[in-house]
mmCIF file with all atom_site columns, C-alpha atoms in Angstrom:
data_model
loop_
_atom_site.group_PDB
_atom_site.id
_atom_site.type_symbol
_atom_site.label_atom_id
_atom_site.label_alt_id
_atom_site.label_comp_id
_atom_site.label_asym_id
_atom_site.label_entity_id
_atom_site.label_seq_id
_atom_site.pdbx_PDB_ins_code
_atom_site.Cartn_x
_atom_site.Cartn_y
_atom_site.Cartn_z
_atom_site.occupancy
_atom_site.B_iso_or_equiv
_atom_site.pdbx_formal_charge
_atom_site.auth_seq_id
_atom_site.auth_comp_id
_atom_site.auth_asym_id
_atom_site.auth_atom_id
_atom_site.pdbx_PDB_model_num
ATOM 1   C CA . ILE K 1 1   ? 62.828  26.127  25.787  1.00 0.00 ? 1   ILE K CA 1
ATOM 2   C CA . GLU K 1 2   ? 64.382  23.579  23.456  1.00 0.00 ? 2   GLU K CA 1
ATOM 3   C CA . ALA K 1 3   ? 61.671  20.955  24.699  1.00 0.00 ? 3   ALA K CA 1
ATOM 4   C CA . ALA K 1 4   ? 58.916  23.546  23.482  1.00 0.00 ? 4   ALA K CA 1
ATOM 5   C CA . VAL K 1 5   ? 60.793  24.264  20.228  1.00 0.00 ? 5   VAL K CA 1
ATOM 6   C CA . GLU K 1 6   ? 60.974  20.521  19.742  1.00 0.00 ? 6   GLU K CA 1
ATOM 7   C CA . ARG K 1 7   ? 57.036  20.239  20.283  1.00 0.00 ? 7   ARG K CA 1
ATOM 8   C CA . GLU K 1 8   ? 56.368  23.227  17.838  1.00 0.00 ? 8   GLU K CA 1
ATOM 9   C CA . ARG K 1 9   ? 58.486  21.312  15.059  1.00 0.00 ? 9   ARG K CA 1
ATOM 10  C CA . LYS K 1 10  ? 56.626  18.128  15.606  1.00 0.00 ? 10  LYS K CA 1
ATOM 11  C CA . MET K 1 11  ? 53.683  19.928  15.243  1.00 0.00 ? 11  MET K CA 1
ATOM 12  C CA . GLU K 1 12  ? 54.368  21.587  12.239  1.00 0.00 ? 12  GLU K CA 1
ATOM 13  C CA . ALA K 1 13  ? 55.606  18.548  10.884  1.00 0.00 ? 13  ALA K CA 1
ATOM 14  C CA . PHE K 1 14  ? 52.348  16.936  11.533  1.00 0.00 ? 14  PHE K CA 1
ATOM 15  C CA . SER K 1 15  ? 49.958  19.089  10.161  1.00 0.00 ? 15  SER K CA 1
ATOM 16  C CA . GLU K 1 16  ? 52.227  19.233  7.173   1.00 0.00 ? 16  GLU K CA 1
ATOM 17  C CA . GLY K 1 17  ? 51.301  15.276  6.756   1.00 0.00 ? 17  GLY K CA 1
ATOM 18  C CA . ALA K 1 18  ? 54.320  13.687  8.387   1.00 0.00 ? 18  ALA K CA 1
ATOM 19  C CA . ALA K 1 19  ? 53.945  10.845  10.304  1.00 0.00 ? 19  ALA K CA 1
ATOM 20  C CA . PRO K 1 20  ? 53.892  11.351  14.150  1.00 0.00 ? 20  PRO K CA 1
ATOM 21  C CA . VAL K 1 21  ? 56.703  10.793  15.951  1.00 0.00 ? 21  VAL K CA 1
ATOM 22  C CA . GLU K 1 22  ? 56.293  7.599   19.005  1.00 0.00 ? 22  GLU K CA 1
ATOM 23  C CA . GLY K 1 23  ? 55.855  9.002   22.527  1.00 0.00 ? 23  GLY K CA 1
ATOM 24  C CA . ASP K 1 24  ? 54.755  12.496  20.980  1.00 0.00 ? 24  ASP K CA 1
ATOM 25  C CA . ARG K 1 25  ? 51.542  13.492  22.572  1.00 0.00 ? 25  ARG K CA 1
ATOM 26  C CA . VAL K 1 26  ? 50.783  16.529  20.686  1.00 0.00 ? 26  VAL K CA 1
ATOM 27  C CA . PRO K 1 27  ? 50.460  15.197  17.223  1.00 0.00 ? 27  PRO K CA 1
ATOM 28  C CA . HIS K 1 28  ? 48.326  12.322  18.471  1.00 0.00 ? 28  HIS K CA 1
ATOM 29  C CA . ALA K 1 29  ? 45.932  15.245  19.862  1.00 0.00 ? 29  ALA K CA 1
ATOM 30  C CA . ALA K 1 30  ? 45.991  17.232  16.966  1.00 0.00 ? 30  ALA K CA 1
ATOM 31  C CA . GLY K 1 31  ? 45.206  13.890  14.981  1.00 0.00 ? 31  GLY K CA 1
ATOM 32  C CA . LEU K 1 32  ? 42.159  13.716  17.450  1.00 0.00 ? 32  LEU K CA 1
ATOM 33  C CA . CYS K 1 33  ? 41.173  17.210  16.574  1.00 0.00 ? 33  CYS K CA 1
ATOM 34  C CA . ALA K 1 34  ? 41.261  16.119  12.944  1.00 0.00 ? 34  ALA K CA 1
ATOM 35  C CA . LEU K 1 35  ? 39.171  13.178  13.573  1.00 0.00 ? 35  LEU K CA 1
ATOM 36  C CA . VAL K 1 36  ? 36.365  14.697  15.391  1.00 0.00 ? 36  VAL K CA 1
ATOM 37  C CA . PRO K 1 37  ? 34.956  16.730  12.361  1.00 0.00 ? 37  PRO K CA 1
ATOM 38  C CA . ASP K 1 38  ? 35.182  13.502  10.385  1.00 0.00 ? 38  ASP K CA 1
ATOM 39  C CA . ARG K 1 39  ? 33.192  11.721  12.669  1.00 0.00 ? 39  ARG K CA 1
ATOM 40  C CA . LEU K 1 40  ? 30.783  14.465  13.212  1.00 0.00 ? 40  LEU K CA 1
ATOM 41  C CA . HIS K 1 41  ? 30.180  14.909  9.446   1.00 0.00 ? 41  HIS K CA 1
ATOM 42  C CA . GLN K 1 42  ? 29.507  10.792  9.115   1.00 0.00 ? 42  GLN K CA 1
ATOM 43  C CA . ARG K 1 43  ? 27.264  11.144  12.230  1.00 0.00 ? 43  ARG K CA 1
ATOM 44  C CA . GLU K 1 44  ? 25.342  14.039  10.863  1.00 0.00 ? 44  GLU K CA 1
ATOM 45  C CA . ALA K 1 45  ? 25.138  12.190  7.204   1.00 0.00 ? 45  ALA K CA 1
ATOM 46  C CA . GLU K 1 46  ? 23.543  9.107   9.121   1.00 0.00 ? 46  GLU K CA 1
ATOM 47  C CA . ARG K 1 47  ? 21.039  11.134  10.750  1.00 0.00 ? 47  ARG K CA 1
ATOM 48  C CA . ARG K 1 48  ? 20.029  12.906  7.532   1.00 0.00 ? 48  ARG K CA 1
ATOM 49  C CA . GLU K 1 49  ? 19.768  9.346   5.906   1.00 0.00 ? 49  GLU K CA 1
ATOM 50  C CA . GLU K 1 50  ? 17.425  8.272   8.950   1.00 0.00 ? 50  GLU K CA 1
ATOM 51  C CA . ALA K 1 51  ? 15.401  11.044  8.911   1.00 0.00 ? 51  ALA K CA 1
ATOM 52  C CA . GLU K 1 52  ? 15.091  10.988  5.017   1.00 0.00 ? 52  GLU K CA 1
ATOM 53  C CA . LYS K 1 53  ? 14.022  7.126   5.520   1.00 0.00 ? 53  LYS K CA 1
ATOM 54  C CA . ARG K 1 54  ? 11.386  8.097   8.038   1.00 0.00 ? 54  ARG K CA 1
ATOM 55  C CA . ARG K 1 55  ? 10.096  10.568  5.933   1.00 0.00 ? 55  ARG K CA 1
ATOM 56  C CA . ARG K 1 56  ? 9.905   8.298   2.892   1.00 0.00 ? 56  ARG K CA 1
ATOM 57  C CA . GLU K 1 57  ? 8.034   5.557   5.421   1.00 0.00 ? 57  GLU K CA 1
ATOM 58  C CA . ARG K 1 58  ? 5.503   8.398   6.594   1.00 0.00 ? 58  ARG K CA 1
ATOM 59  C CA . ASP K 1 59  ? 4.655   9.228   3.214   1.00 0.00 ? 59  ASP K CA 1
ATOM 60  C CA . ALA K 1 60  ? 4.290   5.909   1.950   1.00 0.00 ? 60  ALA K CA 1
ATOM 61  C CA . GLN K 1 61  ? 1.834   5.159   4.725   1.00 0.00 ? 61  GLN K CA 1
ATOM 62  C CA . SER K 1 62  ? -0.196  8.294   3.683   1.00 0.00 ? 62  SER K CA 1
ATOM 63  C CA . VAL K 1 63  ? -0.354  6.937   0.342   1.00 0.00 ? 63  VAL K CA 1
ATOM 64  C CA . LEU K 1 64  ? -1.325  3.220   1.526   1.00 0.00 ? 64  LEU K CA 1
ATOM 65  C CA . GLU K 1 65  ? -4.195  5.494   3.680   1.00 0.00 ? 65  GLU K CA 1
ATOM 66  C CA . GLU K 1 66  ? -5.446  7.232   0.819   1.00 0.00 ? 66  GLU K CA 1
ATOM 67  C CA . GLN K 1 67  ? -5.610  4.147   -1.389  1.00 0.00 ? 67  GLN K CA 1
ATOM 68  C CA . SER K 1 68  ? -7.427  2.125   1.481   1.00 0.00 ? 68  SER K CA 1
ATOM 69  C CA . ASP K 1 69  ? -9.801  5.114   1.581   1.00 0.00 ? 69  ASP K CA 1
ATOM 70  C CA . PHE K 1 70  ? -10.387 5.251   -2.111  1.00 0.00 ? 70  PHE K CA 1
ATOM 71  C CA . PHE K 1 71  ? -11.053 1.836   -1.820  1.00 0.00 ? 71  PHE K CA 1
ATOM 72  C CA . THR K 1 72  ? -13.270 1.811   0.628   1.00 0.00 ? 72  THR K CA 1
ATOM 73  C CA . ALA K 1 73  ? -15.562 4.344   -0.715  1.00 0.00 ? 73  ALA K CA 1
ATOM 74  C CA . SER K 1 74  ? -15.522 2.734   -4.279  1.00 0.00 ? 74  SER K CA 1
ATOM 75  C CA . PHE K 1 75  ? -16.326 -0.594  -2.710  1.00 0.00 ? 75  PHE K CA 1
ATOM 76  C CA . ALA K 1 76  ? -19.237 0.670   -0.697  1.00 0.00 ? 76  ALA K CA 1
ATOM 77  C CA . ARG K 1 77  ? -20.821 2.721   -3.402  1.00 0.00 ? 77  ARG K CA 1
ATOM 78  C CA . GLU K 1 78  ? -20.364 -0.303  -5.834  1.00 0.00 ? 78  GLU K CA 1
ATOM 79  C CA . ARG K 1 79  ? -21.861 -2.654  -3.495  1.00 0.00 ? 79  ARG K CA 1
ATOM 80  C CA . GLU K 1 80  ? -24.865 -0.517  -2.936  1.00 0.00 ? 80  GLU K CA 1
ATOM 81  C CA . ALA K 1 81  ? -25.607 -0.254  -6.722  1.00 0.00 ? 81  ALA K CA 1
ATOM 82  C CA . ILE K 1 82  ? -25.616 -4.061  -7.072  1.00 0.00 ? 82  ILE K CA 1
ATOM 83  C CA . GLU K 1 83  ? -27.733 -4.603  -4.073  1.00 0.00 ? 83  GLU K CA 1
ATOM 84  C CA . ALA K 1 84  ? -30.145 -2.062  -5.830  1.00 0.00 ? 84  ALA K CA 1
ATOM 85  C CA . LEU K 1 85  ? -30.030 -3.867  -8.895  1.00 0.00 ? 85  LEU K CA 1
ATOM 86  C CA . LEU K 1 86  ? -30.600 -7.281  -7.019  1.00 0.00 ? 86  LEU K CA 1
ATOM 87  C CA . ARG K 1 87  ? -33.603 -5.655  -5.170  1.00 0.00 ? 87  ARG K CA 1
ATOM 88  C CA . SER K 1 88  ? -35.219 -4.556  -8.416  1.00 0.00 ? 88  SER K CA 1
ATOM 89  C CA . GLU K 1 89  ? -38.765 -6.112  -8.981  1.00 0.00 ? 89  GLU K CA 1
ATOM 90  C CA . PRO K 1 90  ? -39.255 -9.117  -11.312 1.00 0.00 ? 90  PRO K CA 1
ATOM 91  C CA . ALA K 1 91  ? -42.387 -7.390  -11.670 1.00 0.00 ? 91  ALA K CA 1
ATOM 92  C CA . GLN K 1 92  ? -40.933 -4.886  -14.224 1.00 0.00 ? 92  GLN K CA 1
ATOM 93  C CA . GLY K 1 93  ? -41.295 -7.414  -16.966 1.00 0.00 ? 93  GLY K CA 1
ATOM 94  C CA . ALA K 1 94  ? -38.654 -10.450 -17.936 1.00 0.00 ? 94  ALA K CA 1
ATOM 95  C CA . GLU K 1 95  ? -36.496 -7.942  -20.147 1.00 0.00 ? 95  GLU K CA 1
ATOM 96  C CA . ALA K 1 96  ? -35.782 -5.326  -17.330 1.00 0.00 ? 96  ALA K CA 1
ATOM 97  C CA . ALA K 1 97  ? -35.115 -8.036  -14.682 1.00 0.00 ? 97  ALA K CA 1
ATOM 98  C CA . ALA K 1 98  ? -32.870 -9.726  -17.213 1.00 0.00 ? 98  ALA K CA 1
ATOM 99  C CA . GLU K 1 99  ? -31.077 -6.391  -17.708 1.00 0.00 ? 99  GLU K CA 1
ATOM 100 C CA . ALA K 1 100 ? -30.950 -5.749  -14.164 1.00 0.00 ? 100 ALA K CA 1
ATOM 101 C CA . VAL K 1 101 ? -29.205 -9.311  -13.247 1.00 0.00 ? 101 VAL K CA 1
ATOM 102 C CA . SER K 1 102 ? -27.088 -8.598  -16.235 1.00 0.00 ? 102 SER K CA 1
ATOM 103 C CA . GLU K 1 103 ? -25.922 -5.395  -15.176 1.00 0.00 ? 103 GLU K CA 1
ATOM 104 C CA . ALA K 1 104 ? -25.405 -6.624  -11.459 1.00 0.00 ? 104 ALA K CA 1
ATOM 105 C CA . ALA K 1 105 ? -23.202 -9.782  -12.737 1.00 0.00 ? 105 ALA K CA 1
ATOM 106 C CA . ARG K 1 106 ? -21.173 -7.436  -14.602 1.00 0.00 ? 106 ARG K CA 1
ATOM 107 C CA . ARG K 1 107 ? -20.839 -4.957  -11.711 1.00 0.00 ? 107 ARG K CA 1
ATOM 108 C CA . LEU K 1 108 ? -20.177 -7.827  -9.217  1.00 0.00 ? 108 LEU K CA 1
ATOM 109 C CA . GLN K 1 109 ? -17.221 -8.881  -11.578 1.00 0.00 ? 109 GLN K CA 1
ATOM 110 C CA . ASP K 1 110 ? -15.902 -5.182  -11.429 1.00 0.00 ? 110 ASP K CA 1
ATOM 111 C CA . LEU K 1 111 ? -15.740 -5.231  -7.744  1.00 0.00 ? 111 LEU K CA 1
ATOM 112 C CA . GLN K 1 112 ? -14.421 -8.444  -7.515  1.00 0.00 ? 112 GLN K CA 1
ATOM 113 C CA . ARG K 1 113 ? -11.429 -6.835  -9.758  1.00 0.00 ? 113 ARG K CA 1
ATOM 114 C CA . LEU K 1 114 ? -11.246 -3.855  -7.441  1.00 0.00 ? 114 LEU K CA 1
ATOM 115 C CA . LEU K 1 115 ? -10.633 -6.041  -4.326  1.00 0.00 ? 115 LEU K CA 1
ATOM 116 C CA . THR K 1 116 ? -7.859  -8.278  -6.057  1.00 0.00 ? 116 THR K CA 1
ATOM 117 C CA . ASP K 1 117 ? -6.108  -5.464  -7.288  1.00 0.00 ? 117 ASP K CA 1
ATOM 118 C CA . SER K 1 118 ? -6.567  -3.839  -4.057  1.00 0.00 ? 118 SER K CA 1
ATOM 119 C CA . VAL K 1 119 ? -5.221  -6.748  -1.774  1.00 0.00 ? 119 VAL K CA 1
ATOM 120 C CA . ARG K 1 120 ? -1.890  -5.640  -1.270  1.00 0.00 ? 120 ARG K CA 1
ATOM 121 C CA . PHE K 1 121 ? -2.458  -2.091  0.210   1.00 0.00 ? 121 PHE K CA 1
ATOM 122 C CA . LEU K 1 122 ? -5.547  -3.089  2.441   1.00 0.00 ? 122 LEU K CA 1
ATOM 123 C CA . ALA K 1 123 ? -5.195  -4.222  5.986   1.00 0.00 ? 123 ALA K CA 1
ATOM 124 C CA . PRO K 1 124 ? -6.390  -8.136  6.322   1.00 0.00 ? 124 PRO K CA 1
ATOM 125 C CA . TYR K 1 125 ? -9.391  -6.941  8.288   1.00 0.00 ? 125 TYR K CA 1
ATOM 126 C CA . GLU K 1 126 ? -10.637 -4.895  5.383   1.00 0.00 ? 126 GLU K CA 1
ATOM 127 C CA . VAL K 1 127 ? -9.972  -7.839  2.952   1.00 0.00 ? 127 VAL K CA 1
ATOM 128 C CA . ARG K 1 128 ? -11.929 -10.517 4.790   1.00 0.00 ? 128 ARG K CA 1
ATOM 129 C CA . GLN K 1 129 ? -14.854 -7.604  5.250   1.00 0.00 ? 129 GLN K CA 1
ATOM 130 C CA . ALA K 1 130 ? -14.790 -7.080  1.296   1.00 0.00 ? 130 ALA K CA 1
ATOM 131 C CA . GLN K 1 131 ? -14.565 -10.944 0.593   1.00 0.00 ? 131 GLN K CA 1
ATOM 132 C CA . ALA K 1 132 ? -17.654 -11.593 3.213   1.00 0.00 ? 132 ALA K CA 1
ATOM 133 C CA . ALA K 1 133 ? -19.613 -8.808  1.327   1.00 0.00 ? 133 ALA K CA 1
ATOM 134 C CA . LEU K 1 134 ? -18.785 -10.310 -2.264  1.00 0.00 ? 134 LEU K CA 1
ATOM 135 C CA . SER K 1 135 ? -19.447 -13.827 -1.279  1.00 0.00 ? 135 SER K CA 1
ATOM 136 C CA . ARG K 1 136 ? -22.900 -12.299 0.100   1.00 0.00 ? 136 ARG K CA 1
ATOM 137 C CA . LEU K 1 137 ? -23.510 -10.495 -3.124  1.00 0.00 ? 137 LEU K CA 1
ATOM 138 C CA . GLN K 1 138 ? -22.716 -13.460 -5.036  1.00 0.00 ? 138 GLN K CA 1
ATOM 139 C CA . GLY K 1 139 ? -25.066 -15.666 -3.184  1.00 0.00 ? 139 GLY K CA 1
ATOM 140 C CA . ALA K 1 140 ? -27.744 -13.064 -3.959  1.00 0.00 ? 140 ALA K CA 1
ATOM 141 C CA . LEU K 1 141 ? -26.815 -13.008 -7.702  1.00 0.00 ? 141 LEU K CA 1
ATOM 142 C CA . SER K 1 142 ? -27.066 -16.685 -7.927  1.00 0.00 ? 142 SER K CA 1
ATOM 143 C CA . GLU K 1 143 ? -30.799 -16.981 -5.712  1.00 0.00 ? 143 GLU K CA 1
ATOM 144 C CA . ARG K 1 144 ? -31.801 -14.109 -8.189  1.00 0.00 ? 144 ARG K CA 1
ATOM 145 C CA . ARG K 1 145 ? -30.755 -16.234 -11.332 1.00 0.00 ? 145 ARG K CA 1
ATOM 146 C CA . LEU K 1 146 ? -32.358 -19.176 -9.858  1.00 0.00 ? 146 LEU K CA 1
ATOM 147 C CA . GLN K 1 147 ? -35.301 -17.412 -9.489  1.00 0.00 ? 147 GLN K CA 1
ATOM 148 C CA . HIS K 1 148 ? -35.236 -16.021 -12.834 1.00 0.00 ? 148 HIS K CA 1
ATOM 149 C CA . TRP K 1 149 ? -34.741 -19.431 -14.319 1.00 0.00 ? 149 TRP K CA 1
ATOM 150 C CA . LEU K 1 150 ? -37.445 -21.160 -11.956 1.00 0.00 ? 150 LEU K CA 1
ATOM 151 C CA . PHE K 1 151 ? -40.502 -18.482 -11.973 1.00 0.00 ? 151 PHE K CA 1
ATOM 152 C CA . LEU K 1 152 ? -39.910 -16.130 -14.739 1.00 0.00 ? 152 LEU K CA 1
ATOM 153 C CA . SER K 1 153 ? -38.908 -18.477 -17.912 1.00 0.00 ? 153 SER K CA 1
ATOM 154 C CA . PRO K 1 154 ? -38.475 -22.245 -17.348 1.00 0.00 ? 154 PRO K CA 1
ATOM 155 C CA . GLY K 1 155 ? -36.261 -23.579 -19.888 1.00 0.00 ? 155 GLY K CA 1
ATOM 156 C CA . CYS K 1 156 ? -34.649 -20.055 -20.736 1.00 0.00 ? 156 CYS K CA 1
ATOM 157 C CA . VAL K 1 157 ? -31.282 -20.149 -22.423 1.00 0.00 ? 157 VAL K CA 1
ATOM 158 C CA . CYS K 1 158 ? -30.724 -16.213 -21.520 1.00 0.00 ? 158 CYS K CA 1
ATOM 159 C CA . ASP K 1 159 ? -27.538 -14.953 -20.169 1.00 0.00 ? 159 ASP K CA 1
ATOM 160 C CA . ILE K 1 160 ? -28.949 -14.588 -16.974 1.00 0.00 ? 160 ILE K CA 1
ATOM 161 C CA . CYS K 1 161 ? -29.607 -18.383 -16.485 1.00 0.00 ? 161 CYS K CA 1
ATOM 162 C CA . GLY K 1 162 ? -26.197 -19.086 -17.512 1.00 0.00 ? 162 GLY K CA 1
ATOM 163 C CA . LEU K 1 163 ? -27.229 -20.702 -21.049 1.00 0.00 ? 163 LEU K CA 1
ATOM 164 C CA . ASN K 1 164 ? -29.480 -22.916 -18.741 1.00 0.00 ? 164 ASN K CA 1
ATOM 165 C CA . SER K 1 165 ? -26.400 -24.131 -16.595 1.00 0.00 ? 165 SER K CA 1
ATOM 166 C CA . PHE K 1 166 ? -28.532 -25.034 -13.376 1.00 0.00 ? 166 PHE K CA 1
#
């Protein structure tokens, strides 16, 4: 009976904040019981943090995909418009041809700016594809300027010819 009373006294002392007595197993077990909820709370907090981190990454990925889709659609639309301007017939008159080439050059510059602004969220493959398309368009624009300068108005100093810089 004395051992049971002693054990009860030690448990009460431990629960009131007294230091555990050496060789006493009951306060040690009670101490573990106090640590378990703390560990559970800590694990729960870590689990929630990890879940929140995964959710943020998933949201960021969806934003990147939306930006990529926006870029692809905008780039394709502008590329087609530039190609149409460069295909326009020079027979429409020198003034109309000059206007078409000038507009194509402006749009090409805007398209280059769009690519530059979008590089950080595009996949490397998409960047290479866009750069190749820009290079082709730049070549077509240069060819069209040369055509204007050689055949339509030799010695011209207009914006299309680049102030006769050929």
